[in-house]
Amino acid sequence: MIPPPFEYVRPRTIPDAIALLQQRGESAKILSGGQSLIPMMKIRLAKPECLIDINQIEGLQYIKEDNGYLKIGGLTREADLEASDLVRTRYPILFDTATLIADPQVRNLATLGGNLAHGDPANDHPATMLALGAEVVAVGPEGERVIPVKDFFISVLTTALRHGEILTEVRIPIPPTRSAGAYVKLERKVGDFATVGVAAQLTLSADGLCQQAGIGLTNVGSTPLKATGAGDFLRGKTVDEATVQRAAQLAAEVAEPISDLRGPAEYKSAMVKELTKRALTRARERVVL
Ligand SMILES: Cc1cc2nc3c(=O)[nH]c(=O)nc-3n(C[C@H](O)[C@H](O)[C@H](O)COP(=O)(O)OP(=O)(O)OC[C@H]3O[C@@H](n4cnc5c(N)ncnc54)[C@H](O)[C@@H]3O)c2cc1C
């Protein structure tokens, strides 16, 4: 299918891209990897009159630890995350997530910024970013804003980004020692969107008790969901079979799945419980005490 006609511009700087967004108004959209926007244009779910391609802007593709954060540029591709030794060795939850998205062709183009800015509750990174307590940096006509990911997702395909703003960076607080996480995903076939996905990030104390637990859920609500009660329940406790079981139940109670082609709502709720158990267990196994 062929998308409707559109104007195409390729600014070389962020200020130029912001100016273009303002000039062209609401009918203009940022184009990053195009892996969500172009398919939506083909099926007429999006009809932007102008695409502002930011791929020529330098300095938006990086992965680095700096000043207490893992900082990832908005244009960083899934393939960059997959290939990064830093991500693989120090952020296994992020490595899990990137490698479970779509297929290698999509991952060569799709960006982390686009995955979050798209605001699709079926996308995988949002749950992981909720579990990690991440923030996004948005740059617009009024300057820079830092938005906690927990406040970023408003409703289906709607985020806290304002028209004129570009997501330039994702910031993940560097987890303390004795931390680890995991992302697990149930999909109908390899490369599919999640039927259910669960991200879990744990920090343990020296004596093995849970200090911090972040749990994010994919595709079981109109936004990605944070299972705050489940994380709070684990704090101060040993992460063992009994507490994991209870936390998984609490996570399932947060989910608001709908019945669709991926399965009935009851099945999805049951899968949230099972996948939460698996994600917490894998995260616990990965913590080096
Ligand atoms: C076959 C296929 C399978 C897929 N499977 C999965 C999957 O399993 N899991 C998953 O998570 N995703 C999946 N996706 C979706 C896709 O990977 C993500 O949504 C993608 O990462 C979006 O990033 P992009 O760079 O391609 O964004 P684009 O398509 O370029 O843009 C998406 C939206 O975000 C906006 N946007 C993009 N970048 C910015 C920015 N820096 N600042 C402000 N706004 C911006 C655009 O204007 C647009 O509205 C799949 C896609 C395809 C085609």
Coordinates of C-alpha atoms in Angstrom, one line a residue, residues 13-252:
T13 CA 19.8 20.7 13.5
I14 CA 17.4 20.4 16.3
P15 CA 16.4 24.1 16.2
D16 CA 15.7 23.8 12.5
A17 CA 13.5 20.8 13.1
I18 CA 11.6 22.6 15.9
A19 CA 11.1 25.6 13.7
L20 CA 9.8 23.4 10.9
L21 CA 7.3 21.7 13.4
Q22 CA 6.1 25.2 14.3
Q23 CA 5.8 26.5 10.7
R24 CA 4.0 23.4 9.4
G25 CA 1.7 23.1 12.4
E26 CA -0.2 20.1 13.7
S27 CA -0.2 18.3 10.3
A28 CA 3.6 17.8 10.5
K29 CA 5.3 14.8 12.1
I30 CA 8.8 13.8 13.0
L31 CA 10.1 10.8 11.1
S32 CA 12.8 8.7 12.8
G33 CA 13.0 5.0 11.8
G34 CA 9.6 5.1 10.2
Q35 CA 8.8 1.7 11.5
S36 CA 5.5 2.8 13.1
L37 CA 4.7 6.0 11.3
I38 CA 5.0 4.7 7.7
P39 CA 2.8 1.6 8.3
M40 CA 0.2 3.8 9.9
M41 CA 0.3 6.2 6.9
K42 CA -0.1 3.2 4.5
I43 CA -3.3 2.1 6.3
R44 CA -4.5 5.8 6.6
L45 CA -4.4 5.8 10.4
A46 CA -2.0 8.8 10.1
K47 CA -2.1 11.4 7.4
P48 CA 0.6 13.9 8.1
E49 CA 1.0 16.6 5.4
C50 CA 4.7 17.0 6.2
L51 CA 7.3 14.6 7.4
I52 CA 10.3 16.1 9.2
D53 CA 13.0 13.5 8.9
I54 CA 15.5 14.0 11.8
N55 CA 17.9 11.3 10.6
Q56 CA 20.4 13.9 9.3
I57 CA 20.8 15.6 12.7
E58 CA 24.1 14.7 14.2
G59 CA 24.6 13.8 17.9
L60 CA 21.3 12.0 18.6
Q61 CA 22.7 8.5 18.4
Y62 CA 24.7 7.5 21.5
I63 CA 24.8 5.2 24.5
K64 CA 26.9 6.3 27.5
E65 CA 27.0 6.4 31.2
D66 CA 27.3 10.0 32.4
N67 CA 26.6 11.8 35.7
G68 CA 24.7 9.0 37.3
Y69 CA 22.6 8.0 34.3
L70 CA 22.7 5.7 31.3
K71 CA 22.0 8.3 28.6
I72 CA 20.7 7.1 25.2
G73 CA 20.2 9.5 22.3
G74 CA 16.7 9.6 20.8
L75 CA 17.8 8.4 17.4
T76 CA 19.6 5.3 18.8
R77 CA 18.5 2.2 16.9
E78 CA 17.4 -1.1 18.4
A79 CA 20.4 -2.6 16.6
D80 CA 22.7 -0.2 18.4
L81 CA 21.3 -1.3 21.8
E82 CA 21.7 -5.0 20.8
A83 CA 25.3 -4.5 19.7
S84 CA 26.3 -2.4 22.8
D85 CA 28.6 -4.2 25.3
L86 CA 27.6 -1.7 27.9
V87 CA 23.9 -2.6 27.5
R88 CA 24.5 -6.3 27.3
T89 CA 26.7 -6.5 30.4
R90 CA 25.3 -3.8 32.7
Y91 CA 21.6 -3.4 31.5
P92 CA 20.4 -7.0 30.7
I93 CA 16.8 -5.9 31.0
L94 CA 17.3 -3.4 28.1
F95 CA 19.2 -6.0 26.1
D96 CA 16.3 -8.5 26.6
T97 CA 13.9 -5.8 25.4
A98 CA 15.8 -4.7 22.3
T99 CA 16.4 -8.2 21.1
L100 CA 12.7 -9.2 21.5
I101 CA 11.4 -6.3 19.3
A102 CA 10.2 -7.2 15.8
D103 CA 13.0 -8.6 13.6
P104 CA 16.5 -7.6 12.6
Q105 CA 15.3 -5.5 9.6
V106 CA 13.0 -3.5 11.8
R107 CA 15.6 -3.2 14.5
N108 CA 18.1 -1.8 12.1
L109 CA 15.9 1.3 11.6
A110 CA 13.6 1.6 14.6
T111 CA 14.8 4.0 17.3
L112 CA 14.3 4.1 21.0
G113 CA 13.0 7.7 20.8
G114 CA 10.3 6.6 18.3
N115 CA 9.4 3.5 20.3
L116 CA 8.5 5.7 23.3
A117 CA 7.1 8.8 21.4
H118 CA 4.7 6.6 19.4
G119 CA 2.8 5.9 22.7
D120 CA 1.7 2.4 21.7
P121 CA 0.9 0.3 24.8
A122 CA 2.0 -2.8 22.7
N123 CA 5.5 -1.5 22.3
D124 CA 8.1 -3.1 24.5
H125 CA 10.4 -0.3 25.7
P126 CA 7.8 1.6 27.8
A127 CA 7.4 -1.2 30.4
T128 CA 11.1 -1.5 30.7
M129 CA 11.6 2.2 31.1
L130 CA 8.8 2.2 33.8
A131 CA 10.6 -0.6 35.7
L132 CA 13.9 1.3 35.5
G133 CA 12.4 4.6 36.6
A134 CA 13.6 6.4 33.4
E135 CA 13.1 9.9 32.2
V136 CA 12.9 11.4 28.7
V137 CA 14.3 14.7 27.6
A138 CA 12.1 16.7 25.3
V139 CA 13.4 19.8 23.5
G140 CA 11.0 22.3 22.1
P141 CA 10.4 26.0 21.4
E142 CA 10.5 26.8 25.1
G143 CA 13.7 24.8 25.7
E144 CA 14.3 21.5 27.4
R145 CA 11.9 19.5 29.7
V146 CA 12.7 16.3 31.6
I147 CA 9.6 14.1 31.9
P148 CA 9.6 11.0 34.2
V149 CA 8.4 8.1 32.1
K150 CA 5.7 7.3 34.7
D151 CA 4.1 10.6 33.6
F152 CA 4.8 10.2 29.9
F153 CA 2.1 7.9 28.6
I154 CA -1.3 9.5 28.6
S155 CA -3.5 7.2 26.5
V156 CA -3.3 5.1 23.3
L157 CA -0.8 6.8 20.9
T158 CA -0.8 9.9 23.1
T159 CA 2.2 11.0 25.2
A160 CA 3.1 14.1 27.2
L161 CA 5.2 15.4 24.3
R162 CA 3.8 18.7 23.0
H163 CA 3.6 19.6 19.3
G164 CA 7.0 21.2 18.5
E165 CA 8.9 19.0 20.9
I166 CA 11.5 16.4 20.0
L167 CA 12.5 13.5 22.2
T168 CA 16.2 13.8 22.3
E169 CA 17.4 11.6 25.1
V170 CA 16.3 8.8 27.4
R171 CA 17.9 8.8 30.9
I172 CA 18.1 5.7 33.1
P173 CA 19.4 6.2 36.6
I174 CA 22.5 3.9 36.9
P175 CA 21.2 1.1 39.2
P176 CA 23.1 0.6 42.5
T177 CA 25.3 -2.6 43.0
R178 CA 23.3 -5.8 43.6
S179 CA 20.7 -4.7 40.9
A180 CA 19.5 -6.6 37.9
G181 CA 16.4 -6.9 35.7
A182 CA 14.8 -8.9 33.0
Y183 CA 12.1 -8.5 30.3
V184 CA 10.0 -11.4 29.3
K185 CA 7.5 -11.4 26.5
L186 CA 4.8 -13.8 25.3
E187 CA 4.3 -13.5 21.5
R188 CA 2.2 -15.5 19.1
K189 CA 5.2 -15.9 16.8
V190 CA 8.7 -14.6 16.6
G191 CA 8.7 -10.9 15.7
D192 CA 5.1 -10.2 16.8
F193 CA 3.9 -7.6 19.2
A194 CA 3.5 -8.8 22.8
T195 CA 0.4 -10.7 23.9
V196 CA 1.8 -9.7 27.3
G197 CA 5.2 -8.5 28.3
V198 CA 6.6 -7.9 31.8
A199 CA 9.7 -5.9 32.8
A200 CA 11.2 -6.4 36.3
Q201 CA 14.1 -4.6 37.9
L202 CA 15.4 -5.5 41.4
T203 CA 17.9 -4.0 43.8
L204 CA 18.9 -6.2 46.8
S205 CA 20.6 -5.2 50.1
A206 CA 23.8 -7.0 51.2
D207 CA 21.8 -9.4 53.2
G208 CA 19.6 -10.3 50.2
L209 CA 16.5 -8.3 51.0
C210 CA 14.7 -6.4 48.3
Q211 CA 15.5 -2.7 48.5
Q212 CA 13.8 -1.6 45.3
A213 CA 11.5 -3.4 42.7
G214 CA 10.2 -1.9 39.5
I215 CA 7.6 -3.8 37.5
G216 CA 6.2 -2.6 34.1
L217 CA 3.5 -4.3 32.0
T218 CA 3.2 -4.3 28.2
N219 CA -0.1 -4.4 26.2
V220 CA -2.5 -5.0 29.0
G221 CA -4.0 -1.5 29.2
S222 CA -4.5 1.7 27.1
T223 CA -1.0 2.7 28.3
P224 CA 1.9 0.7 29.5
L225 CA 1.3 0.1 33.2
K226 CA 3.5 0.3 36.3
A227 CA 2.6 -2.4 38.9
T228 CA 3.5 -0.1 41.8
G229 CA 1.7 -2.2 44.5
A230 CA 3.7 -5.3 43.5
G231 CA 7.0 -3.5 43.7
D232 CA 6.1 -1.9 47.1
F233 CA 5.1 -5.4 48.4
L234 CA 8.5 -6.8 47.7
R235 CA 10.4 -4.0 49.4
G236 CA 12.1 -5.2 52.6
K237 CA 11.4 -8.9 51.9
T238 CA 13.3 -11.9 50.6
V239 CA 12.6 -12.4 46.9
D240 CA 11.6 -16.1 47.1
E241 CA 8.9 -18.3 45.6
A242 CA 6.2 -17.1 48.1
T243 CA 6.8 -13.4 47.7
V244 CA 7.3 -13.6 44.0
Q245 CA 3.9 -15.4 43.8
R246 CA 2.2 -12.7 45.8
A247 CA 3.9 -9.9 43.8
A248 CA 2.8 -11.6 40.5
Q249 CA -0.8 -11.7 41.8
L250 CA -0.7 -8.0 42.6
A251 CA 0.7 -7.2 39.2
A252 CA -2.1 -9.2 37.5

